[in-house]
Coordinates of C-alpha atoms and ligand atoms in Angstrom, one line a residue:
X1 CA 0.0 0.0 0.0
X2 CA 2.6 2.0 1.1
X3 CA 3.9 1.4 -2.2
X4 CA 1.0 2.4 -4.7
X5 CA 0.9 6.1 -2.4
X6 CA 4.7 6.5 -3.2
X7 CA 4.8 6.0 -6.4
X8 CA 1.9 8.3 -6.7
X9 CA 3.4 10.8 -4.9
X10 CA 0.6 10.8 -2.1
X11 CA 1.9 11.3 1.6
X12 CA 0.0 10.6 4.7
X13 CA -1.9 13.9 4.8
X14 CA -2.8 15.1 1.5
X15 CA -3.9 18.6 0.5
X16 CA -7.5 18.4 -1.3
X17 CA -7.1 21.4 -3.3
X18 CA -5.2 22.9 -5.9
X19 CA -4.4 22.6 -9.7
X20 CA -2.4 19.2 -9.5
X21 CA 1.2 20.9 -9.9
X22 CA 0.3 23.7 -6.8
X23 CA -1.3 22.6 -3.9
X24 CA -3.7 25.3 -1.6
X25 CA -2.6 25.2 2.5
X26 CA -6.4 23.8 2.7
X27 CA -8.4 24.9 5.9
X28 CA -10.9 22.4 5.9
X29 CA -11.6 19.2 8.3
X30 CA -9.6 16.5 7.7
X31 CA -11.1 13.2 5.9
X32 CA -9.9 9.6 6.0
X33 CA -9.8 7.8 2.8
X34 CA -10.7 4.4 3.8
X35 CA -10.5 1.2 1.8
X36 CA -13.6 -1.1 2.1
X37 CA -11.2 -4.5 2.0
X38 CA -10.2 -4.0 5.1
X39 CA -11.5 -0.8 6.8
X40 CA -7.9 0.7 7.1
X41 CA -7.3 4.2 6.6
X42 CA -5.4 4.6 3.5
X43 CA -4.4 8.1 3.7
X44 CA -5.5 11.5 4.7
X45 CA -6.9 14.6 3.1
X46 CA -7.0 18.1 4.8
X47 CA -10.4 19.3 2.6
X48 CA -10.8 23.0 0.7
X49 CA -12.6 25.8 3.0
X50 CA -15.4 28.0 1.3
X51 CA -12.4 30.6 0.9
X52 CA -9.7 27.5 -0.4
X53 CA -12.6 27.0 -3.5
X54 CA -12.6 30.6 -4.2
X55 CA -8.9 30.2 -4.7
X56 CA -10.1 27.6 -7.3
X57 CA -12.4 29.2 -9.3
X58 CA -10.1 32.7 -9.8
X59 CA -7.3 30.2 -10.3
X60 CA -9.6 28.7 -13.1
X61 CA -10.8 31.9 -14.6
X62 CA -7.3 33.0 -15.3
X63 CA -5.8 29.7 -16.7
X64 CA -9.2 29.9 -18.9
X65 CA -8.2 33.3 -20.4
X66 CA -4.8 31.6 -21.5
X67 CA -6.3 28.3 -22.6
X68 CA -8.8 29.8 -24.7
X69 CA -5.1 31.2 -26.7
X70 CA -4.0 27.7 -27.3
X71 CA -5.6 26.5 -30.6
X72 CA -7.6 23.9 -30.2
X73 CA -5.0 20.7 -32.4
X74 CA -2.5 22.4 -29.7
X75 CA -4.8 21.8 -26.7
X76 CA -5.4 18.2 -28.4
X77 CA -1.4 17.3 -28.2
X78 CA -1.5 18.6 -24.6
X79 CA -4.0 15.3 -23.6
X80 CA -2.3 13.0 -25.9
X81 CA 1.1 14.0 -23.4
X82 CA -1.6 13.5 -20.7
X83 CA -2.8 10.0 -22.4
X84 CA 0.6 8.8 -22.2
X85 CA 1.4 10.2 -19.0
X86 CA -1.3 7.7 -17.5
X87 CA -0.6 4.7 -20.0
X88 CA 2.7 4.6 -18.2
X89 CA 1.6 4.7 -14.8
X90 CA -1.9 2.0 -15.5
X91 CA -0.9 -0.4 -13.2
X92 CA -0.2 2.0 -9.9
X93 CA -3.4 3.8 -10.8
X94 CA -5.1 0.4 -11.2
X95 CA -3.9 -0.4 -7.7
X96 CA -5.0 2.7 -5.9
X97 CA -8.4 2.2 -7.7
X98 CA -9.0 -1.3 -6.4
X99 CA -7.6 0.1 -2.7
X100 CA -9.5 2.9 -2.3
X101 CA -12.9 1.7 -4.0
X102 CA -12.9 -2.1 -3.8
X103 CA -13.0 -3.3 -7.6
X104 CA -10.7 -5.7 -8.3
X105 CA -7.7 -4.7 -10.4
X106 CA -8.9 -6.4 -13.9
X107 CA -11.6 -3.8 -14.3
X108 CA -9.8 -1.2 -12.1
X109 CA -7.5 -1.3 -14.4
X110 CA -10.1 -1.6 -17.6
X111 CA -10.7 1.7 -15.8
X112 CA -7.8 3.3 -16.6
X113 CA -7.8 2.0 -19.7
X114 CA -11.1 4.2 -20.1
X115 CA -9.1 7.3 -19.7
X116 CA -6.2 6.4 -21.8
X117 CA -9.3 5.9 -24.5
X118 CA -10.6 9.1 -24.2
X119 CA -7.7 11.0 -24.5
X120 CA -7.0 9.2 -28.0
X121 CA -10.3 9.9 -28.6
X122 CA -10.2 13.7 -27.5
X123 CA -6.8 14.2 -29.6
X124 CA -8.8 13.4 -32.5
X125 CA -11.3 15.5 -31.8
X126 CA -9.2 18.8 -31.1
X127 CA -8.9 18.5 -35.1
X128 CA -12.9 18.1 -35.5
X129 CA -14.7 20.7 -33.5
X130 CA -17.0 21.3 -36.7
X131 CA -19.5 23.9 -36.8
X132 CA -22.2 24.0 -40.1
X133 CA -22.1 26.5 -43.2
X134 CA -25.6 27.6 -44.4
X135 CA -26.9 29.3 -47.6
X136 CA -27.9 32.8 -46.6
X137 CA -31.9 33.6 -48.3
X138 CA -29.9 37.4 -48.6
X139 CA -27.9 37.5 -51.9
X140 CA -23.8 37.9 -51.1
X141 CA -24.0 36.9 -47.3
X142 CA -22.4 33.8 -45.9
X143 CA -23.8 32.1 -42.9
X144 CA -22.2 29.8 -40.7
X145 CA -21.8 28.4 -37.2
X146 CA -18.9 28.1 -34.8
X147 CA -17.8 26.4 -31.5
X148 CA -16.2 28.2 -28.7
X149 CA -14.8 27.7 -25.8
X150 CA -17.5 28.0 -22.8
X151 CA -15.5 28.9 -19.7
X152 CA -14.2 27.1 -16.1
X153 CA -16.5 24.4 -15.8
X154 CA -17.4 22.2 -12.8
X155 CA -17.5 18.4 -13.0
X156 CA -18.9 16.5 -10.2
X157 CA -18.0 12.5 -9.8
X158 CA -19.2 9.3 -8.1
X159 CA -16.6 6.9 -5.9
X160 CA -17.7 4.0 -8.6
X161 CA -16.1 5.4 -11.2
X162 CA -13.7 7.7 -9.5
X163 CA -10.7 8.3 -12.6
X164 CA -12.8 7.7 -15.4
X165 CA -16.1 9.5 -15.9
X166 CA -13.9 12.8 -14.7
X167 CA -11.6 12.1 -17.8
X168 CA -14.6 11.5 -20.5
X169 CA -16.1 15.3 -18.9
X170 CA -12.6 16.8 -18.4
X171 CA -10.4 15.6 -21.6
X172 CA -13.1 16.2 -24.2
X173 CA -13.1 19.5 -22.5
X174 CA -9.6 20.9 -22.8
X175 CA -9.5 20.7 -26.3
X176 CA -12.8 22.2 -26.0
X177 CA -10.8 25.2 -24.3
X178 CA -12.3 25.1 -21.0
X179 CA -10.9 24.6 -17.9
X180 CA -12.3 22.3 -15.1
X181 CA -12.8 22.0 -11.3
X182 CA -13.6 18.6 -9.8
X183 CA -15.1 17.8 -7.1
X184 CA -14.8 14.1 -7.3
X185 CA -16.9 12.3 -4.4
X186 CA -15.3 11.8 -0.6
X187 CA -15.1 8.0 -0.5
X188 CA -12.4 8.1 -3.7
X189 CA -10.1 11.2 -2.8
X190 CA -7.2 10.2 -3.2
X191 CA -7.5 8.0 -6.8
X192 CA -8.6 11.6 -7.6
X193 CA -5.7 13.5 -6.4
X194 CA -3.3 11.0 -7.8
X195 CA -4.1 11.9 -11.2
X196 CA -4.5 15.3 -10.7
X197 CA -0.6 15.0 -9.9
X198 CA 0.0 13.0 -13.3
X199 CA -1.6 15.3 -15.3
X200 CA -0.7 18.7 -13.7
X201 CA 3.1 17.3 -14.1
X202 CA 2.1 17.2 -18.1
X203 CA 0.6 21.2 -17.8
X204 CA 3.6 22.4 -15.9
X205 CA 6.2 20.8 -18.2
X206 CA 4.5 22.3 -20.7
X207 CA 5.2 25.6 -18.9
X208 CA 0.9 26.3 -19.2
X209 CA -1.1 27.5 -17.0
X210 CA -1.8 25.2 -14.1
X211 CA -5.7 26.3 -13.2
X212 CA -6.1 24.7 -16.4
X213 CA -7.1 21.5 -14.3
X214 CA -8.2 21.8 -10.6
X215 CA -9.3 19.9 -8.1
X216 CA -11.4 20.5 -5.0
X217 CA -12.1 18.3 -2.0
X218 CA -14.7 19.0 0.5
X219 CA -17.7 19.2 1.8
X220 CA -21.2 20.0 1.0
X221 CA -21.6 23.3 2.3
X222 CA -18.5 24.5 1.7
X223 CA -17.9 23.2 -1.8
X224 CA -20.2 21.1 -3.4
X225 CA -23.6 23.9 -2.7
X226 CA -21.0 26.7 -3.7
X227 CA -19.6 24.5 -6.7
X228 CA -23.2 24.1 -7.7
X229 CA -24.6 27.9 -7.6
X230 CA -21.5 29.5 -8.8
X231 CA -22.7 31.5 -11.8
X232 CA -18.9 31.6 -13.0
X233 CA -19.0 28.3 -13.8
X234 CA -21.2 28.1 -16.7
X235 CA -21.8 24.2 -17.2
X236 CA -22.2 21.7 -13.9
X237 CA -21.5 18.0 -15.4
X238 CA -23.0 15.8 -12.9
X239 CA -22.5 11.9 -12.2
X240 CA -24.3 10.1 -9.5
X241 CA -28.0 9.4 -7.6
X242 CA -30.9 10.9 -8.7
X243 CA -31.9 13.1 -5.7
X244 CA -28.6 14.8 -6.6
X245 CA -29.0 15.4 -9.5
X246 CA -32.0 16.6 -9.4
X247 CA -30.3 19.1 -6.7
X248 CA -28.0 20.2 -8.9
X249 CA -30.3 20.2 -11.9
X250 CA -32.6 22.7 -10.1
X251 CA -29.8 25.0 -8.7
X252 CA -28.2 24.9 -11.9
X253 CA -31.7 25.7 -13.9
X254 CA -32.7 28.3 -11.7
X255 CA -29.2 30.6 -12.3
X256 CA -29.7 29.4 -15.9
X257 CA -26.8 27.3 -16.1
X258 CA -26.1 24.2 -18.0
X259 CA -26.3 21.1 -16.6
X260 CA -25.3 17.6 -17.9
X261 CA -26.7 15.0 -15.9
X262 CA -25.8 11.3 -15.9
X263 CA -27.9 9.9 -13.0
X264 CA -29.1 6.3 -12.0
X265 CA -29.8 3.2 -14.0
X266 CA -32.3 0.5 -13.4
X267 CA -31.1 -1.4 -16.5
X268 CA -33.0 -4.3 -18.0
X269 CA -32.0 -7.1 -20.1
X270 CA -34.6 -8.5 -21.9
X271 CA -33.8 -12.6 -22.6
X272 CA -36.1 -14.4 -25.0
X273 CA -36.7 -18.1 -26.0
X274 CA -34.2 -17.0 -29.1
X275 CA -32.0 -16.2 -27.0
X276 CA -28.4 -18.3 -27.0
X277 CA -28.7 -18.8 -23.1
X278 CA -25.2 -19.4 -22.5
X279 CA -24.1 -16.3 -23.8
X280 CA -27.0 -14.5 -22.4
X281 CA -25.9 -15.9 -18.7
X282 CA -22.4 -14.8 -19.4
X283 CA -23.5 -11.6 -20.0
X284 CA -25.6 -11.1 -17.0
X285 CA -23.0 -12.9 -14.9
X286 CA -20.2 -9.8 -15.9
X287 CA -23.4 -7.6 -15.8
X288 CA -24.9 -7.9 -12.5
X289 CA -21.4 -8.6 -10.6
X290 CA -19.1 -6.8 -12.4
X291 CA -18.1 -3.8 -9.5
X292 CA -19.9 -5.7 -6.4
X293 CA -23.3 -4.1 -8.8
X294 CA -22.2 -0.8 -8.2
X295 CA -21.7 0.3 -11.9
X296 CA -24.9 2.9 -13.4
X297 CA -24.8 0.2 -16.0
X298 CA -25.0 -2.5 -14.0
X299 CA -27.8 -5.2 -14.8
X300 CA -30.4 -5.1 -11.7
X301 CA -33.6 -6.5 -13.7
X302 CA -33.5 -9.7 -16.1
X303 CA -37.1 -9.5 -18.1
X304 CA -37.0 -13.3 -18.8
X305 CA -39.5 -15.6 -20.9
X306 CA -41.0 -17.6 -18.8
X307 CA -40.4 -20.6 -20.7
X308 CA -36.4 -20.0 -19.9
X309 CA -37.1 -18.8 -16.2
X310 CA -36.0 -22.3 -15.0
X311 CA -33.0 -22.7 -17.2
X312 CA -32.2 -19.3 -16.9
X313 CA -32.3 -19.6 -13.0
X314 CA -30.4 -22.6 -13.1
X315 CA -27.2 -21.3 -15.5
X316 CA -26.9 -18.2 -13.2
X317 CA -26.9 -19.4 -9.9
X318 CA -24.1 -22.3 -11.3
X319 CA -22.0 -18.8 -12.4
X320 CA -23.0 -17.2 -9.0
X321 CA -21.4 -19.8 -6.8
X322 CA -18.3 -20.1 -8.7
X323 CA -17.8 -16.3 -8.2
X324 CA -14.4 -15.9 -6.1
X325 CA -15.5 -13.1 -3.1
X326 CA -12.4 -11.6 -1.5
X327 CA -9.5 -9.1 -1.4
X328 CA -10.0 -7.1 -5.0
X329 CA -6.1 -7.3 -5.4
X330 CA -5.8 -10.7 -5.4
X331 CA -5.9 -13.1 -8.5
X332 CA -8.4 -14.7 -9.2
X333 CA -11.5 -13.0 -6.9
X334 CA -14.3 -11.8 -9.5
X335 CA -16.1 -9.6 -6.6
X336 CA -14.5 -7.4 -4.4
X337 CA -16.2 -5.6 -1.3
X338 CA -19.2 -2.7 -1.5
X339 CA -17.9 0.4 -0.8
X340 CA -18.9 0.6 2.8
X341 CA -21.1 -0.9 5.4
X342 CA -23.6 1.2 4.9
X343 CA -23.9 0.1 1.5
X344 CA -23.8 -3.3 2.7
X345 CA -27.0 -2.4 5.1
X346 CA -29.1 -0.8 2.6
X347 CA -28.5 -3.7 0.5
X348 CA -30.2 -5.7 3.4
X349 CA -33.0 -3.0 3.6
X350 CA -33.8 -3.8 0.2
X351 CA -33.4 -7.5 0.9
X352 CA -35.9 -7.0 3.7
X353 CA -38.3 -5.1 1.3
X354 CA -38.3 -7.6 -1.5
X355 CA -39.6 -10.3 0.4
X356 CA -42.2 -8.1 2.1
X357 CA -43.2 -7.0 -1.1
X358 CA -43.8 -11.0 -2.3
X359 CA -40.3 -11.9 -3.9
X360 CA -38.3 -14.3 -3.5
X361 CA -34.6 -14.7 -3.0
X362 CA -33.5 -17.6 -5.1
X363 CA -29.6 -17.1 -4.6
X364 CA -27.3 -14.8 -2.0
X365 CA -27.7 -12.2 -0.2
X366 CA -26.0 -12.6 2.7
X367 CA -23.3 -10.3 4.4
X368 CA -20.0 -12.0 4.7
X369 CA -17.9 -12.6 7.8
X370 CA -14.7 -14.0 9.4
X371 CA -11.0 -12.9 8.3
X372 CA -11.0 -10.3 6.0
X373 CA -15.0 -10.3 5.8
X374 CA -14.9 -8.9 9.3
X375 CA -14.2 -5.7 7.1
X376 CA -18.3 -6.0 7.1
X377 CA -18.5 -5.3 3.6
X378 CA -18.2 -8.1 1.9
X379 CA -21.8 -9.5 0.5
X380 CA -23.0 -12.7 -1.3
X381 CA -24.2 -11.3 -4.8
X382 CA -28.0 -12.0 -4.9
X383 CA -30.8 -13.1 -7.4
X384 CA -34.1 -13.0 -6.5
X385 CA -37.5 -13.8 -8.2
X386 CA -39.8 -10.5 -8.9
X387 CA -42.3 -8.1 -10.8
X388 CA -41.6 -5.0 -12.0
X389 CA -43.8 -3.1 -10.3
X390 CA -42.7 -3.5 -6.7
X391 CA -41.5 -0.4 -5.5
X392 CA -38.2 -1.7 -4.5
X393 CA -37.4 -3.1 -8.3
X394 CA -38.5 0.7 -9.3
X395 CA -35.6 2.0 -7.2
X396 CA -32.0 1.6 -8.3
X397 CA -30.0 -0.5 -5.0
X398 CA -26.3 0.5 -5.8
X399 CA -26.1 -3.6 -4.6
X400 CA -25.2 -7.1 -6.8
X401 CA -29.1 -7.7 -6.1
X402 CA -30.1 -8.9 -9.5
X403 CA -34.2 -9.3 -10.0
X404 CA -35.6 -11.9 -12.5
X405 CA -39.1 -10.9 -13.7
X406 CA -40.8 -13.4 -15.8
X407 CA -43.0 -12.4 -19.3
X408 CA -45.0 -13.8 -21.6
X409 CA -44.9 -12.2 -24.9
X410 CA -42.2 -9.0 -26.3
X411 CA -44.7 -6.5 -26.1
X412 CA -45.1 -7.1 -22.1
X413 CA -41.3 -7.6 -21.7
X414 CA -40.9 -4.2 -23.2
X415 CA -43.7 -2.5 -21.3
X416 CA -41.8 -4.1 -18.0
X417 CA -38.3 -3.0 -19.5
X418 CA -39.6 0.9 -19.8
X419 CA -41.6 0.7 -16.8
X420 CA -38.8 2.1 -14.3
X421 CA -38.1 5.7 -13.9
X422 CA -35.1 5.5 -14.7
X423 CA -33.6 5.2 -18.6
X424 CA -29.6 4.8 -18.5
X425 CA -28.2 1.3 -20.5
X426 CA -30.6 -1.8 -21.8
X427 CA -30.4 -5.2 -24.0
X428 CA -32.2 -7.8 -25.3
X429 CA -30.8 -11.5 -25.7
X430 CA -32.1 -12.7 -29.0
X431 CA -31.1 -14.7 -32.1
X432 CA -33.9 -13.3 -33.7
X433 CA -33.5 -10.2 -36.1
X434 CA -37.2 -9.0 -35.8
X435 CA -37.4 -9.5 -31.9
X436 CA -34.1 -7.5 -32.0
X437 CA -35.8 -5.0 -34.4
X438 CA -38.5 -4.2 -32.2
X439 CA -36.2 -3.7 -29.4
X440 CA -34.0 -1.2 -31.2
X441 CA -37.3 0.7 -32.5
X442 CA -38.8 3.9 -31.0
X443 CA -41.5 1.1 -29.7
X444 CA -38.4 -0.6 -27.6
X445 CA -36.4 0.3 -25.4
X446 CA -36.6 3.8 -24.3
X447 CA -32.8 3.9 -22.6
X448 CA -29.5 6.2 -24.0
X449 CA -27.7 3.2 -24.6
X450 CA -29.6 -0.2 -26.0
X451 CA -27.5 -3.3 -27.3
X452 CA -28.5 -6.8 -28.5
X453 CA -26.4 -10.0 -27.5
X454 CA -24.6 -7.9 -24.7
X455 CA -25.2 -6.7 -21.5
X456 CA -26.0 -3.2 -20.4
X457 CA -22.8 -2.2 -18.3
X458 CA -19.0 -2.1 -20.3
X459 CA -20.0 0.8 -22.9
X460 CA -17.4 1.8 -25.1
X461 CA -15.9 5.0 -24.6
X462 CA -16.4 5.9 -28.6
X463 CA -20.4 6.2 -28.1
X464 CA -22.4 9.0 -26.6
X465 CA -22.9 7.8 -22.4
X466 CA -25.9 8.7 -20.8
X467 CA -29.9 8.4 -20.6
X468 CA -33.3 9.6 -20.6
X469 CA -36.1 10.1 -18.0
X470 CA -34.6 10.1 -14.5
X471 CA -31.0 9.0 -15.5
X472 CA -31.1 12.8 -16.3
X473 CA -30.7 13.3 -20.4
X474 CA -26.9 14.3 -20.3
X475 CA -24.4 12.4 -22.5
X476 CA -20.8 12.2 -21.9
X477 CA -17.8 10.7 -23.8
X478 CA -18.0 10.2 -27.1
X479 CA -19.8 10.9 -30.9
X480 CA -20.7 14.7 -30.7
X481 CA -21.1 14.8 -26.9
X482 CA -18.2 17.5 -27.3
X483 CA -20.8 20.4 -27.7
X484 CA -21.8 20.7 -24.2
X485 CA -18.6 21.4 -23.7
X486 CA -18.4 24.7 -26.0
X487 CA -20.9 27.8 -27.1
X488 CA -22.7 27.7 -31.0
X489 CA -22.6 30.8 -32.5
X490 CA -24.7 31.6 -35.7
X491 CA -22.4 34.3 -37.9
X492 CA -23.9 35.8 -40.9
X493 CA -21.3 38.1 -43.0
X494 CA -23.0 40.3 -45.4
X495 CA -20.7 41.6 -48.5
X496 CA -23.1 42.6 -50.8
X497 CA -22.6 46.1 -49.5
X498 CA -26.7 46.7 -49.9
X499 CA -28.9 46.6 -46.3
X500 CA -31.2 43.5 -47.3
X501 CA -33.0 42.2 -44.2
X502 CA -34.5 38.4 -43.8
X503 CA -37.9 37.4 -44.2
X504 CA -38.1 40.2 -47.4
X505 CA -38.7 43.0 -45.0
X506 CA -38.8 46.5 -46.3
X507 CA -38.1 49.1 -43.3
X508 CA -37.5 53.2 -44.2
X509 CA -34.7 54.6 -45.9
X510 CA -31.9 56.9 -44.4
Ligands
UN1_601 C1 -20.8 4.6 -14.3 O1 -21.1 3.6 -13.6 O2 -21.1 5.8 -13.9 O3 -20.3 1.4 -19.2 C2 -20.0 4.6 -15.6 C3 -19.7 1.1 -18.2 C4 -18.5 1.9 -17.9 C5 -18.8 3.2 -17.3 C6 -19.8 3.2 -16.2 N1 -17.8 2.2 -19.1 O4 -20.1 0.3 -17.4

């Protein structure tokens, strides 16, 4: 452990705010980062006062007045330095990951892979921020649109994700030409401020300004409300539960800023009797366990036929109890810890709830103890038998609690696969074509993200990420999600050197 903080360049105490290169003498309470394999305190971060995050935000207004100078394939070679800065240091990051949130190193590392993607991805697009040309009605005036830069912009994170979904908001927008303040979430600080350190190393070689990135750790009142509100911070990117963002989208909306939301999932797979069941088990094994269940994309409902129920049943809880539950660093362990007991309690809330409301557990579920599982975090992943329409399976439980809700024909599958709140990542398991038609029509599934033959969680850095309904409409990453991140402007140039206004009007003479 010791280790992985060296090599990072973290100490015991850490300061939580500051640009990555600089760090702020922070004057808020101290916070333990704690890892959930073993309830040890990894390290220590002294948080950012109200005052520390108006140091911030004037550090990130000036570094956006110099940014904004850089054009924009210049900005782009800037994150591919930063790309490779992170390639280099994968495994080390991969560790901390697994430490500090509990996924095991495969897909901690898969993590970092995610960042190294976008970066390619955002080099590319420093060459492509492509605005439209139009025909002008007016004889001899040319019309077109451009992208600028939109200013310092916050971007607020979840622990599950703590490197990654920062890096799709905050590489796509430096070659943007914005700046960025994170607030990434208190239960993954220091994952966070080690890769503030890698990238601010890049900007200061570079001899740029260092508010280009910032970072700022603390706590509600004295950060995240004030983060939130700030009218100098023109878009608030948002990842995490719905009541916050729902907060933020209402504080946002109400100064008129810009929010992009990416909120919970209740995903759905739907598996029908066309479906290539060992595949489709596979899938939902990677799905519904992948992260402890604590992915947005994870799979929490399995619309099955009910002809396949049994089999279905069957194949899963054979993959369920071969699933390796331990230390997340170790080979071998598929399912590392929840994040913390509470997690581990409300998963037993919900447990509670299902059987109340007339479910059934059919596999799991239990809490862990003994040796390392004294931690109290360590769970049994769970499937259970279910309708859609208890209120618990219309709630997303950041938990491996996986439900299995039997159907009879495609049209109720899909009516139970849009009947959640919530519209983040979806799939159907089918061999055939029309059933996967239907599926992919504006009559199927009503998520951002719908595939067939794989499951919901694992997206692809490449595609637009996000959702619809209460996963909060906001799409990150990739395809054109790059214009949240910048302002259209509509120019028309007239040099016909006559006064001819739109629309054919006629309006006095001087
Ligand atoms: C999240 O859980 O907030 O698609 C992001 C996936 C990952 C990202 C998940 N690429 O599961």
């Amino acid at each position: 452990m010791q280790d992985v903080l060296k090599n990072l360049d973290l100490s015991e105490v850490n300061p939580g705010a500051g640009t990555g290169a600089t760090w702020l003498e922070c004057g808020g309470d101290m916070l333990e980062s704690v890892s959930p394999i073993d309830g040890r305190v990894i390290a220590n971060v002294r948080q950012a006062s109200a005052s520390d995050y108006d140091q911030v935000v004037l550090k990130a207004r000036e570094a956006f007045r110099e940014w904004t100078m850089v054009p924009a394939p210049k900005r782009g070679e800037i994150v591919r330095q930063m790309g490779n800065a992170v390639r280099v240091r994968k495994r080390e990051l991969g560790a901390l990951v697994s430490l500090e949130v509990g996924k095991i190193w495969a897909e901690a590392e898969g993590e970092v892979q995610e960042v190294i993607d976008i970066c390619d991805f955002a080099v590319g697009q420093s060459r492509m921020l492509y605005g439209l040309s139009m025909h002008s009605e007016r004889a001899k005036h040319r019309m077109f649109e451009q992208y600028h830069p939109l200013g310092p912009i916050g971007v607020i994170t979840a622990f599950n994700f703590p490197l990654a979904v920062w890096s799709w908001n905050a590489m796509v927008a430096l070659v943007a030409g914005d700046t960025v303040i994170w607030k990434p979430s208190s239960k993954a600080t220091l994952t966070a401020l080690a890769i503030m350190r890698i990238m601010g190393g890049v900007l200061r070689e570079n001899k740029l300004p260092e508010g280009v990135l910032n970072i700022v750790i603390g706590n509600r009142n004295e950060v995240g409300e004030r983060l939130v509100a700030d009218p100098r911070l023109p878009l608030i990117s948002a990842t995490g539960s719905v009541a916050m963002g729902r907060h933020v989208g209402e504080v946002v909306a109400s100064r008129l800023g810009r929010s992009l939301l990416e909120l919970g999932g209740n995903n759905g797979v739907v598996v029908t009797t066309k479906a290539d069941l060992e595949l489709a088990a596979r899938a939902i094994l990677f799905g519904a366990v992948g992260t402890a269940g604590q992915r947005c994309t994870t799979i929490r409902r399995v619309i099955v036929h009910k002809e396949i129920f049994g089999p279905l049943a069957d194949a899963l809880i054979r993959a369920y109890s071969q699933v390796v539950i331990g230390n997340p660093l170790e080979d071998g362990v598929l399912m590392g810890p929840l994040i913390d007991r509470q997690a581990v309690e409300r998963m037993q809330v919900a447990l509670e709830s299902l059987k109340k409301q007339g479910g059934r557990i059919i596999y799991g579920g239990e809490v862990l103890s003994g040796g390392l599982y004294d931690a109290g975090t360590y769970v049994t992943p769970c499937i259970c038998e279910a309708r859609n329409n208890y209120p618990l399976v219309q709630e997303e439980t950041f938990a491996p609690i996986l439900y299995m809700i039997p159907y009879q024909t495609l049209e109720e599958a899909i009516q139970y696969h849009n009947g959640v709140p919530q519209g983040l990542s979806s799939a159907i398991f089918t061999n055939d074509l029309l059933e996967s038609e239907v599926f992919l029509s504006h009559m199927g599934s009503d998520c951002g993200i719908a595939n067939v033959n794989i499951g919901t969680s694992g997206a692809e850095i490449g595609g637009a990420f996000g959702g619809e309904k209460d996963t909060g409409g906001g799409r990150e990453s990739g395809s054109d999600a790059w214009k949240a991140y910048m302002r259209r402007q509509t120019c028309t140039v007239n040099w016909s050197g006559e006064m001819e206004l739109a629309q054919g009007i006629e309006f006095g003479k001087v």
